[in-house]
Coordinates of C-alpha atoms in Angstrom, one line a residue:
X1 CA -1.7 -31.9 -4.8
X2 CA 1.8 -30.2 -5.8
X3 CA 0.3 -27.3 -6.4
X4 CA -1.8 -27.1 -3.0
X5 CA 1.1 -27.8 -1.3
X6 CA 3.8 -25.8 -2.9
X7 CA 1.6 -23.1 -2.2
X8 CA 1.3 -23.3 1.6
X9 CA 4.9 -23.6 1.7
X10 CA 5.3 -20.7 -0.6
X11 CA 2.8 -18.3 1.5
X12 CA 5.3 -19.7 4.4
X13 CA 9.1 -18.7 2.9
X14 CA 7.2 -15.6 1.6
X15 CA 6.8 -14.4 5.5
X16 CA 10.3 -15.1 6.4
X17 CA 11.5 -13.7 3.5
X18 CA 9.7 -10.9 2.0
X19 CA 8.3 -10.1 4.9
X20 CA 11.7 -9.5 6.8
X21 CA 12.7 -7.9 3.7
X22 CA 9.6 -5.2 4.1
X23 CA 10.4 -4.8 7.7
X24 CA 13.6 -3.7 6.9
X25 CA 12.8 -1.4 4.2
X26 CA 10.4 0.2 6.4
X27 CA 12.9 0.7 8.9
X28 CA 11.1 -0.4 12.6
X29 CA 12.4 1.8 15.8
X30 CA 12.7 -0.3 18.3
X31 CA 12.9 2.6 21.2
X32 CA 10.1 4.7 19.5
X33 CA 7.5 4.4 22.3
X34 CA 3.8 3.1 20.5
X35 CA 0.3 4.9 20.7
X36 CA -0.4 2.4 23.1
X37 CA 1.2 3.9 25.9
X38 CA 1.6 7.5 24.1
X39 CA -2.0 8.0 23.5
X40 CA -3.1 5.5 26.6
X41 CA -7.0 6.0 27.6
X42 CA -8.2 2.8 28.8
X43 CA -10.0 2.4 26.2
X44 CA -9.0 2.3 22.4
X45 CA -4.9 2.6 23.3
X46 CA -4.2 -0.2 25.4
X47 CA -0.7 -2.9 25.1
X48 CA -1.4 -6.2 24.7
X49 CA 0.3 -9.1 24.3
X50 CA 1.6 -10.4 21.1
X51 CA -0.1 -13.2 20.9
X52 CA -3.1 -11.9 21.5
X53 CA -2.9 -8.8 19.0
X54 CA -2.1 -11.5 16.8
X55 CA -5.2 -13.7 16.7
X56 CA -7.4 -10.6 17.6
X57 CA -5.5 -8.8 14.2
X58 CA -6.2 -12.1 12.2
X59 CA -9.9 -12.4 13.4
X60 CA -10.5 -8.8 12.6
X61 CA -9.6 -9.1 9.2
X62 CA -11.1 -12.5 8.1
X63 CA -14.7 -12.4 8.1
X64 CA -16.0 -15.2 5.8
X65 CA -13.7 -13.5 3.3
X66 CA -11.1 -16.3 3.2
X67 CA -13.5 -19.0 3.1
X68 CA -16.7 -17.4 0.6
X69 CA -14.5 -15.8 -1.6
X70 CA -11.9 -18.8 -1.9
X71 CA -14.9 -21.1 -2.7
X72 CA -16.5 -18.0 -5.1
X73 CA -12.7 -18.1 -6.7
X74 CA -11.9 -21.7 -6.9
X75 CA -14.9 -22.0 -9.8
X76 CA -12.1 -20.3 -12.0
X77 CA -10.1 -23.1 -11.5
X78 CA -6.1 -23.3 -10.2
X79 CA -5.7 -20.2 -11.5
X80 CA -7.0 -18.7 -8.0
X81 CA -4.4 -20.2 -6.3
X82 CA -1.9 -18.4 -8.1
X83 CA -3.8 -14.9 -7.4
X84 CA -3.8 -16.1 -3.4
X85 CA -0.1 -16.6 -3.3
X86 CA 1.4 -13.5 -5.2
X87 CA -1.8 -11.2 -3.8
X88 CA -1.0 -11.9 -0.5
X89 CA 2.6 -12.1 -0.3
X90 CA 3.4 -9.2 -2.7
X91 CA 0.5 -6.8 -2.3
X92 CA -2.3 -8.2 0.8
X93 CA 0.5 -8.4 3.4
X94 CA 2.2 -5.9 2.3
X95 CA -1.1 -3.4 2.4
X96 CA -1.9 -4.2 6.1
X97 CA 1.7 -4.1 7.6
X98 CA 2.8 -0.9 5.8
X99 CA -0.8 0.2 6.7
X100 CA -0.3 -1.2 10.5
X101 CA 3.1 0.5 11.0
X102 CA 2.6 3.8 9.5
X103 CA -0.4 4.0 11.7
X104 CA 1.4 3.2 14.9
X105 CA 3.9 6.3 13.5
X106 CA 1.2 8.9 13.7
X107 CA -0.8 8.1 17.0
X108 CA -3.0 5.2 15.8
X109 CA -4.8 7.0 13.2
X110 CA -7.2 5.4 10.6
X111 CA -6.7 5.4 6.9
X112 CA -8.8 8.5 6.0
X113 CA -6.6 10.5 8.4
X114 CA -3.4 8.9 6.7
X115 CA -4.9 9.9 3.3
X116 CA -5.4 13.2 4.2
X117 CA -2.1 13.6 5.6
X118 CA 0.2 11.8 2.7
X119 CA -2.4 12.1 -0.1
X120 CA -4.0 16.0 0.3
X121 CA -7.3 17.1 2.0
X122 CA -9.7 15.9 -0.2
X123 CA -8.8 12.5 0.2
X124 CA -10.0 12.5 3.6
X125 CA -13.2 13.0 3.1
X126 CA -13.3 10.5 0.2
X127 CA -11.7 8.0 2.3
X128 CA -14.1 8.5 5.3
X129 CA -17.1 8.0 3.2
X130 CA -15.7 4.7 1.4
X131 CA -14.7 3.3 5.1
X132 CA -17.4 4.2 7.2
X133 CA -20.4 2.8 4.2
X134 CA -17.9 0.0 3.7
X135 CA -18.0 -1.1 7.7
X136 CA -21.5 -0.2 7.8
X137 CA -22.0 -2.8 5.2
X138 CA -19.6 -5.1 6.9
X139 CA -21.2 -4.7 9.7
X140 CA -24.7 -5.8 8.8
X141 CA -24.1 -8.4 6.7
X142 CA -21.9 -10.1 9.2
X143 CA -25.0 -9.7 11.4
X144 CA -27.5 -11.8 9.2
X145 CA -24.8 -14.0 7.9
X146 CA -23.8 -16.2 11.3
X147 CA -27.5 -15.6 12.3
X148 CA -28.5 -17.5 9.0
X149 CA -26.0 -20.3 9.4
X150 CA -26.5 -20.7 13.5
X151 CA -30.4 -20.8 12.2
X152 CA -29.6 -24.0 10.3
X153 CA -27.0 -25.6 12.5
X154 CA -30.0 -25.4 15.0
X155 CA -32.2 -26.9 12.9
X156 CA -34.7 -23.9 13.3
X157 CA -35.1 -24.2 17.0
X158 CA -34.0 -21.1 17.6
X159 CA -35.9 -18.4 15.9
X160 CA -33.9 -16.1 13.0
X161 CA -35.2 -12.9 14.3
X162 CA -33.9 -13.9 18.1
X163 CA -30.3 -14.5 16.6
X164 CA -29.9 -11.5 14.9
X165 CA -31.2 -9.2 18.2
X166 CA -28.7 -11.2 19.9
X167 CA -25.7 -11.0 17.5
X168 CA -26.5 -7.2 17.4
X169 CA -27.0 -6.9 21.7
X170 CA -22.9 -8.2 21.4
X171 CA -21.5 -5.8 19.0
X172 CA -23.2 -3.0 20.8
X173 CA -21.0 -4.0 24.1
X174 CA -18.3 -4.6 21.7
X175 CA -18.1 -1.7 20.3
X176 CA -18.8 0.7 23.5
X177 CA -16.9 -1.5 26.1
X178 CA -12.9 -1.2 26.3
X179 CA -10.9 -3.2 24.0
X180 CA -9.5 -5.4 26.7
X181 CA -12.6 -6.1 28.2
X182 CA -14.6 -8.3 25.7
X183 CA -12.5 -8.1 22.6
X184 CA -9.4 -9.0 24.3
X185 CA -10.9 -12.1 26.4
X186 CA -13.0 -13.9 24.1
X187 CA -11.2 -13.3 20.4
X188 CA -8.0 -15.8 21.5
X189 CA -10.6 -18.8 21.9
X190 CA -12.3 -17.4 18.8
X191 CA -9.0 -17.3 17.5
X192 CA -8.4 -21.4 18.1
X193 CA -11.6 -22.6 17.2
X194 CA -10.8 -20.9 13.9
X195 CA -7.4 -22.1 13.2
X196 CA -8.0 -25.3 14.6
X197 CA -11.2 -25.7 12.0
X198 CA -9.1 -24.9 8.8
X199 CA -6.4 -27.1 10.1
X200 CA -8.7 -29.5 10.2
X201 CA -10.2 -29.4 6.6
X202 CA -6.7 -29.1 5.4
X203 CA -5.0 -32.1 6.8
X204 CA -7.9 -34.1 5.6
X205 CA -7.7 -33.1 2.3
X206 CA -4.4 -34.3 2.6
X207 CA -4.7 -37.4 4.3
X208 CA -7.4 -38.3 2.2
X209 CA -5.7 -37.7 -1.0
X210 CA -8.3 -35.5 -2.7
X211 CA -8.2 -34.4 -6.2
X212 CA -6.9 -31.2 -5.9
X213 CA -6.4 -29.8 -9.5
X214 CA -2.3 -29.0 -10.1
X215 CA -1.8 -25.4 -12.0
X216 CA -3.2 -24.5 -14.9
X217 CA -3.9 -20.8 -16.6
X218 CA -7.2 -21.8 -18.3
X219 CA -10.3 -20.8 -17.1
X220 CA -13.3 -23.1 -16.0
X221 CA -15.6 -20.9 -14.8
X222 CA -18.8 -22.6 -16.0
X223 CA -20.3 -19.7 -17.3
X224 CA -16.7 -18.3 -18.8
X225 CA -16.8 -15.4 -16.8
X226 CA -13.2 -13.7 -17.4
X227 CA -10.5 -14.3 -15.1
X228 CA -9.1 -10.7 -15.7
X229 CA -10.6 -8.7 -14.0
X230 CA -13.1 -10.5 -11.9
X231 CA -10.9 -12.9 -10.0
X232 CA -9.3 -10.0 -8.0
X233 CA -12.7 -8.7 -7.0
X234 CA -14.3 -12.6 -5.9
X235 CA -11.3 -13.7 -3.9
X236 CA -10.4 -10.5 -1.5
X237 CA -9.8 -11.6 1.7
X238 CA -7.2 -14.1 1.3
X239 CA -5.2 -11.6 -1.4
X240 CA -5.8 -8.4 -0.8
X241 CA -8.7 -6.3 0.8
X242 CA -9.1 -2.6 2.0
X243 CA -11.4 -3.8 4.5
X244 CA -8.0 -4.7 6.3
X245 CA -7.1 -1.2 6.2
X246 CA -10.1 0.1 8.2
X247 CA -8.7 -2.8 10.7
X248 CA -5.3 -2.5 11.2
X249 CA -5.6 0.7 13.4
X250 CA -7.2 -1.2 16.4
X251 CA -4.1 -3.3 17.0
X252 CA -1.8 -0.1 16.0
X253 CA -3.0 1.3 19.1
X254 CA -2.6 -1.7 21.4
X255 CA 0.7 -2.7 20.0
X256 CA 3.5 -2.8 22.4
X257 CA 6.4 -2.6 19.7
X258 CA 7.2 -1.6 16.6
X259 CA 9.5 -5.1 16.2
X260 CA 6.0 -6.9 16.7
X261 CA 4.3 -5.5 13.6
X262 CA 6.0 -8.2 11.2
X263 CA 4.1 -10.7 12.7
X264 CA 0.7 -9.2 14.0
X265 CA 0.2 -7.5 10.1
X266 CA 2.1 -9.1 7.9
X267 CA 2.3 -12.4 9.4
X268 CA -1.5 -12.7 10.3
X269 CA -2.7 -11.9 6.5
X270 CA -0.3 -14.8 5.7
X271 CA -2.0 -17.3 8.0
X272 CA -5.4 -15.6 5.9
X273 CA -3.7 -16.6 3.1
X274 CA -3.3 -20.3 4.3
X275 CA -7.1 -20.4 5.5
X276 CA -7.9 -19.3 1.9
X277 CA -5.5 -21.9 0.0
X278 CA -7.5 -24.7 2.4
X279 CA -11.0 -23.5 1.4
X280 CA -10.0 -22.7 -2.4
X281 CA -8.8 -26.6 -2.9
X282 CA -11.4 -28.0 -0.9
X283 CA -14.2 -26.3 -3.5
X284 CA -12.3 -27.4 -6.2
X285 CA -11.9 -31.1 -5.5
X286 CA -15.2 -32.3 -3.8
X287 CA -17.9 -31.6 -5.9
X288 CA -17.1 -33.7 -9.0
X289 CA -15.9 -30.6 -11.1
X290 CA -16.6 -27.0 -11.6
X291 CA -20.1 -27.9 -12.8
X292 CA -20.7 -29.4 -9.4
X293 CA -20.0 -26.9 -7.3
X294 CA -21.6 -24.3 -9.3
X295 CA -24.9 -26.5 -8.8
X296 CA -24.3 -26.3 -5.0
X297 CA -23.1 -22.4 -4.7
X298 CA -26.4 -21.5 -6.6
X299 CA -28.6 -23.9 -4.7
X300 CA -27.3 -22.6 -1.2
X301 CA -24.3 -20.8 -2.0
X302 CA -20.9 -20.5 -0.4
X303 CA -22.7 -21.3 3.0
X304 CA -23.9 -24.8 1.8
X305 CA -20.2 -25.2 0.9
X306 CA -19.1 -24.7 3.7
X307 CA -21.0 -27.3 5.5
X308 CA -20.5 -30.0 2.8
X309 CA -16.6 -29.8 3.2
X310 CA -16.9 -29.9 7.0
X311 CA -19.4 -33.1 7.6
X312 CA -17.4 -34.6 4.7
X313 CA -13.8 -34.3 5.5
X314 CA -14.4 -34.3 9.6
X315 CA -17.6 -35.7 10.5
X316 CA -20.8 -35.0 12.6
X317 CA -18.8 -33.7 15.5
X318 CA -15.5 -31.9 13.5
X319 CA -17.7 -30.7 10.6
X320 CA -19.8 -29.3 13.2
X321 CA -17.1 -27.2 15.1
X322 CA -15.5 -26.3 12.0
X323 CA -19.2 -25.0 10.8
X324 CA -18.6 -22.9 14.2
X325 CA -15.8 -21.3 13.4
X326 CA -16.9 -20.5 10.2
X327 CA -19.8 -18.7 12.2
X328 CA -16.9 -17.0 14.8
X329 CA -15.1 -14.7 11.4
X330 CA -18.1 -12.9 10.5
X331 CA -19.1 -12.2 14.2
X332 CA -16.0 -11.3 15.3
X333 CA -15.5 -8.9 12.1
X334 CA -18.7 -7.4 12.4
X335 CA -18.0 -6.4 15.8
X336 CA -15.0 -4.7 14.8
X337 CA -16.3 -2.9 12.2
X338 CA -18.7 -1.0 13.9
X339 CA -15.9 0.1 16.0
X340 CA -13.7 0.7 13.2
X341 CA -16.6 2.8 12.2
X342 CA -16.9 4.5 16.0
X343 CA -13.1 5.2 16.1
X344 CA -13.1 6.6 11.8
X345 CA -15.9 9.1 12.6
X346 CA -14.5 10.1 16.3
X347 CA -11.3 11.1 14.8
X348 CA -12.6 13.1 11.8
X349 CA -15.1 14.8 13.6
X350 CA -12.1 15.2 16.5
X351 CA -14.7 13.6 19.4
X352 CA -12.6 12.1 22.4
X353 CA -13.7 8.5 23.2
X354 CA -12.8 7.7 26.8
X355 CA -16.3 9.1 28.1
X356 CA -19.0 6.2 26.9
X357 CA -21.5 9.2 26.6
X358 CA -19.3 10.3 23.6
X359 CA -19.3 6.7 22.5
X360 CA -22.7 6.7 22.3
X361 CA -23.4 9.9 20.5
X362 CA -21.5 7.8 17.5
X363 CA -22.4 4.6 18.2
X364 CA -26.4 4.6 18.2
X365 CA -26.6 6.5 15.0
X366 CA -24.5 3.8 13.1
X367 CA -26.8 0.8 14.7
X368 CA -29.5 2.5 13.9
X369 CA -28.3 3.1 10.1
X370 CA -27.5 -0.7 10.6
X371 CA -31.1 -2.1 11.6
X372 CA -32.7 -0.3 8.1
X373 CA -29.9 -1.5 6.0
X374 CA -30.8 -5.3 7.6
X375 CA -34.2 -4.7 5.8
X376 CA -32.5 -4.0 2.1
X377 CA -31.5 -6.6 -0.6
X378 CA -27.8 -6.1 -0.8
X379 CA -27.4 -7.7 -3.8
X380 CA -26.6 -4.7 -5.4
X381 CA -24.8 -3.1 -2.9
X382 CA -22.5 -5.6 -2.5
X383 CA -21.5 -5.5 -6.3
X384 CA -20.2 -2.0 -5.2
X385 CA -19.2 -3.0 -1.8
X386 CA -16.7 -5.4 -3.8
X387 CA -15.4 -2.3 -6.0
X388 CA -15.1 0.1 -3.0
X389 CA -13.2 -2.8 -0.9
X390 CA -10.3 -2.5 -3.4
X391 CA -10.3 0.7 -4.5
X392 CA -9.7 1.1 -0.5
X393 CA -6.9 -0.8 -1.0
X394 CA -5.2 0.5 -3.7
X395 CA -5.6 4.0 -2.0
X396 CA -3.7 2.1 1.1
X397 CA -1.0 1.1 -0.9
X398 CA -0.1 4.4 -2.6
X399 CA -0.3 6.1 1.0
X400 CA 2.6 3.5 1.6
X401 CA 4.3 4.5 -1.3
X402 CA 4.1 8.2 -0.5
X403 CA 5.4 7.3 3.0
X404 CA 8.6 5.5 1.3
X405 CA 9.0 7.7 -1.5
X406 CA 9.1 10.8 1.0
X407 CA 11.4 8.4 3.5
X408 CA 13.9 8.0 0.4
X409 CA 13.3 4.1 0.7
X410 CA 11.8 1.4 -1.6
X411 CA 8.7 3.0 -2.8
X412 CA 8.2 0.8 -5.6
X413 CA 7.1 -2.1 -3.0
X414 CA 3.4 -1.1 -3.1
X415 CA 3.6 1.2 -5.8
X416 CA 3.8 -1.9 -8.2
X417 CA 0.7 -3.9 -6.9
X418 CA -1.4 -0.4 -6.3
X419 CA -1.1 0.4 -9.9
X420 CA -1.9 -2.9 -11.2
X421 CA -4.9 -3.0 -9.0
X422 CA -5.9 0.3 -9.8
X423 CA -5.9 -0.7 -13.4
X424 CA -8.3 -3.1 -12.5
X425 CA -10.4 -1.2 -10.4
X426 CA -11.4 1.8 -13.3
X427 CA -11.8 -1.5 -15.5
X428 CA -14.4 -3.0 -14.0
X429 CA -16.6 0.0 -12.8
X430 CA -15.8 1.0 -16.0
X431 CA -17.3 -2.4 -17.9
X432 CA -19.3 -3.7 -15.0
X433 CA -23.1 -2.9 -15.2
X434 CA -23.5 -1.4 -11.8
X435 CA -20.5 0.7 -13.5
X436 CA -20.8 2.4 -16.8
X437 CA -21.7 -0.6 -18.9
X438 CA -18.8 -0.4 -21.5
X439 CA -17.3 -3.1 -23.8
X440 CA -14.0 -4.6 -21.9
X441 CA -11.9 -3.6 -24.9
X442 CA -12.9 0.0 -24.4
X443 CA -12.4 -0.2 -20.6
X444 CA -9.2 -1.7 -20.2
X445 CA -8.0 1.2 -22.5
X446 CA -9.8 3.3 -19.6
X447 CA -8.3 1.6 -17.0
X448 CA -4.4 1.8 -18.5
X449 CA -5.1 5.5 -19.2
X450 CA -7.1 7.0 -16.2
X451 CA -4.4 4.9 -13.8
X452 CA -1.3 6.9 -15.7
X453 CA -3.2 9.6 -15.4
X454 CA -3.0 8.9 -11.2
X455 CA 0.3 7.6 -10.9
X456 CA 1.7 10.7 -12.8
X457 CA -0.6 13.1 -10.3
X458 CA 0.7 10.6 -7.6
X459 CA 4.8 11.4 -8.6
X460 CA 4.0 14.9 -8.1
X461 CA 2.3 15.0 -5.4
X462 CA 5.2 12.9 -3.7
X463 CA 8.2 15.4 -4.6
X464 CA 6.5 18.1 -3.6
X465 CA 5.9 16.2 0.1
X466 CA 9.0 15.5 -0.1
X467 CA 10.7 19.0 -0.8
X468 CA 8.2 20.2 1.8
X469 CA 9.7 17.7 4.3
X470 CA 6.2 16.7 4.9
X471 CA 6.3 14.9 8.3
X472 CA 6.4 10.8 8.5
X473 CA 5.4 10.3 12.3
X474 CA 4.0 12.4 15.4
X475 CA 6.7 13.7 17.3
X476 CA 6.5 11.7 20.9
X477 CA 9.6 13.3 22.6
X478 CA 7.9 14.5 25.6
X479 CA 5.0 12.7 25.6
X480 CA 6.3 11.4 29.1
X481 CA 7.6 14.5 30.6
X482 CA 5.5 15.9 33.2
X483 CA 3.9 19.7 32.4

């Protein structure tokens, strides 16, 4: 298990090193007062604790993403754990703490108000539509998804339809309460049981000696789907994902210092990383090959998985904790991304939040939308949820290279894995049949030529910010000075 393990260690140097390295690129001001005492309401902008920005940051941003798409992934063989590493230390951490700190610069704003700001008007609007249908769709899944698997770890005592009401009765409160008041208590136990459940799985793989498959570029997919470029849209979370941009703002605004963003963003998307790693090698080394665990995702999918690995490697009693905290990420995304989607519309449509009657006006509509969108197949949707997730990202990473291009600093950073993953977002809506259908010779000539197309639009766009002296943070200077 070289490979396994040489990975871990890998995702471990890479936050020590790279990540100090980002930090200091991005210049942190440690006297610069944050949002959360700036923009203070009792409600959204409140400073907490690192350690508990830290596990609420990680929680927010998991979902079953590090554990589905890992398992989704590892039928490509090692390869996946090659994307895992370099996504997340090069372009997945990168995304969220550029995306985290630029945030805290300009009064905790959300990504479609950093678009607009770094990337023109227009992309405001586009950005708000992508985040708000991509939480909404966030939002519901992760309401069915630990309904379905608390449904079967009760053995069917408890009936679906009573889980789901109950899931959604949470995220209501979740998302109208203050941060601090149900977020902010239960997400650090959420935060153990999690951690402590992949630490689990991991060491026994270890201790066992399972055969986990050392490095190899060949694909065994058993139905020789192409590694390029379907791997970066099964294995997400873990690598990279936009979804973490639409995140990211809640702990901007409850940061206490700028100093503290290396670990609560960049740091927390390497522990994902890890979590991802653990699941990835686990689905590749317990079901007697590829073949096997293709059998199993398409007789119950990643869920069934899921509870294989955890009776297997801890028992009745671990596997059955770990299968909890597998139930924890999607609940305890799904809560935040209605109010993601709460705080996204509030500050387009310029609505203060600290009255709950204003809350509401945003909230009800959106669980409304929610309880129809339960009733749907999302199937389909979720083919273009995928897409939209990384084109979200890519359009993160190119606000961070406007910000450091405009700063006169290292813009290249997330320039380099935006455009590669922009290449491979107009590929595969361009090959994909929920896209336009074409042959993947013709649409990776699509992809190379539409993304120089952007990154040349992109280099204009940026000198003119930048002979404009376009504005990198919110000036604070008086924010404390009595009228």
């Amino acid at each position: 298990m070289y490979t396994f393990l040489a990975g871990i260690a890998l995702l471990i140097i890479g936050y020590f090193t790279y990540g100090k390295f980002i930090e200091k690129v991005f210049g942190v001001k440690e006297e610069r007062t944050t949002p959360a005492y700036v923009n203070g309401d009792g409600v959204d902008y409140i400073p907490m604790s690192t350690s508990k920005n830290s596990l609420i940051q990680l929680l927010n941003i998991a979902g079953t993403g590090p554990i589905f798409g890992p398992i989704m992934g590892a039928l490509y063989g090692p390869v996946a754990f090659i994307w895992i590493v370099i996504g997340c230390i090069f372009a997945g951490a990168v995304h969220d703490y550029l995306t985290g700190m630029i945030s805290i610069r300009n009064r905790g704003a959300h990504l479609p108000e950093l678009a607009s700001k770094f990337l023109g008007k227009v992309m405001k609007h586009v950005v708000n539509a992508f985040a708000v249908l991509l939480l909404l769709l966030v939002g519901t899944v992760f309401v069915s998804t630990p309904a379905s698997l608390l449904h079967v770890l009760m053995d069917g005592k408890v009936a679906l339809g009573i889980l789901i009401a109950a899931i959604f009765v949470y995220y209501i409160l979740a998302t109208l309460l203050p941060v601090d008041k149900i977020i902010g208590r239960l997400y650090p136990y959420f935060g153990a049981l999690l951690i402590i459940s992949a630490v689990g799985v991991g060491v026994a793989l270890v201790v066992t000696g399972a055969p986990i498959p050392e490095i190899s570029l060949s694909n065994f997919h058993p139905d020789n789907a192409p590694i390029f470029p379907l791997i970066f849209f099964t294995i997400t979370c873990g690598a990279l994902s936009g979804f973490h941009a639409t995140q990211t703002p809640i702990i901007s605004r409850t940061t206490q210092k700028e100093k503290q963003g290396r670990k609560i963003f960049y740091g927390m998307m390497i522990a994902e990383g890890i979590i991802a790693m653990i699941w990835a090698a686990a689905a590749m080394s317990l079901f007697d090959g590829y073949g096997g665990l293709n059998e199993v995702l398409a007789a119950g999918g990643p869920g069934a998985v899921v509870s294989e690995v955890s009776t297997t490697m801890l028992g009745a009693i671990g596997g059955t904790l770990a299968i909890l905290g597998v139930v924890v990420l999607p609940i305890t995304s799904g809560d935040t991304a209605f109010r993601s989607a709460r705080m996204i519309i509030a500050e387009y449509l310029n609505i203060a939040q600290k009255k709950i009657s204003s809350r509401l006006w945003i909230a009800v509509p959106l669980f409304a939308v929610s309880i129809v969108l339960t009733q749907i197949d999302f199937n389909i949707l979720w083919r273009y949820f995928s897409w939209a997730n990384q084109a979200t990202a890519v359009i993160a990473l190119f606000v961070g290279a406007m910000y450091l291009y405009i700063a006169k600093k290292n813009y290249f950073i997330p320039l380099i894995p935006g455009t590669f993953m922009l290449v491979m977002v107009i590929t595969y809506i361009l090959n994909a049949q929920i896209g336009f259908g074409l042959s993947m010779n013709a649409s990776w000539i699509g992809g190379f030529i539409g993304s120089a197309i952007l990154v040349v639009l992109f280099f204009v766009a940026a000198k003119k910010n930048r002979a404009n002296n376009l504005p990198l943070e919110e000036d604070i200077s008086n924010w404390n000075k009595v009228a």
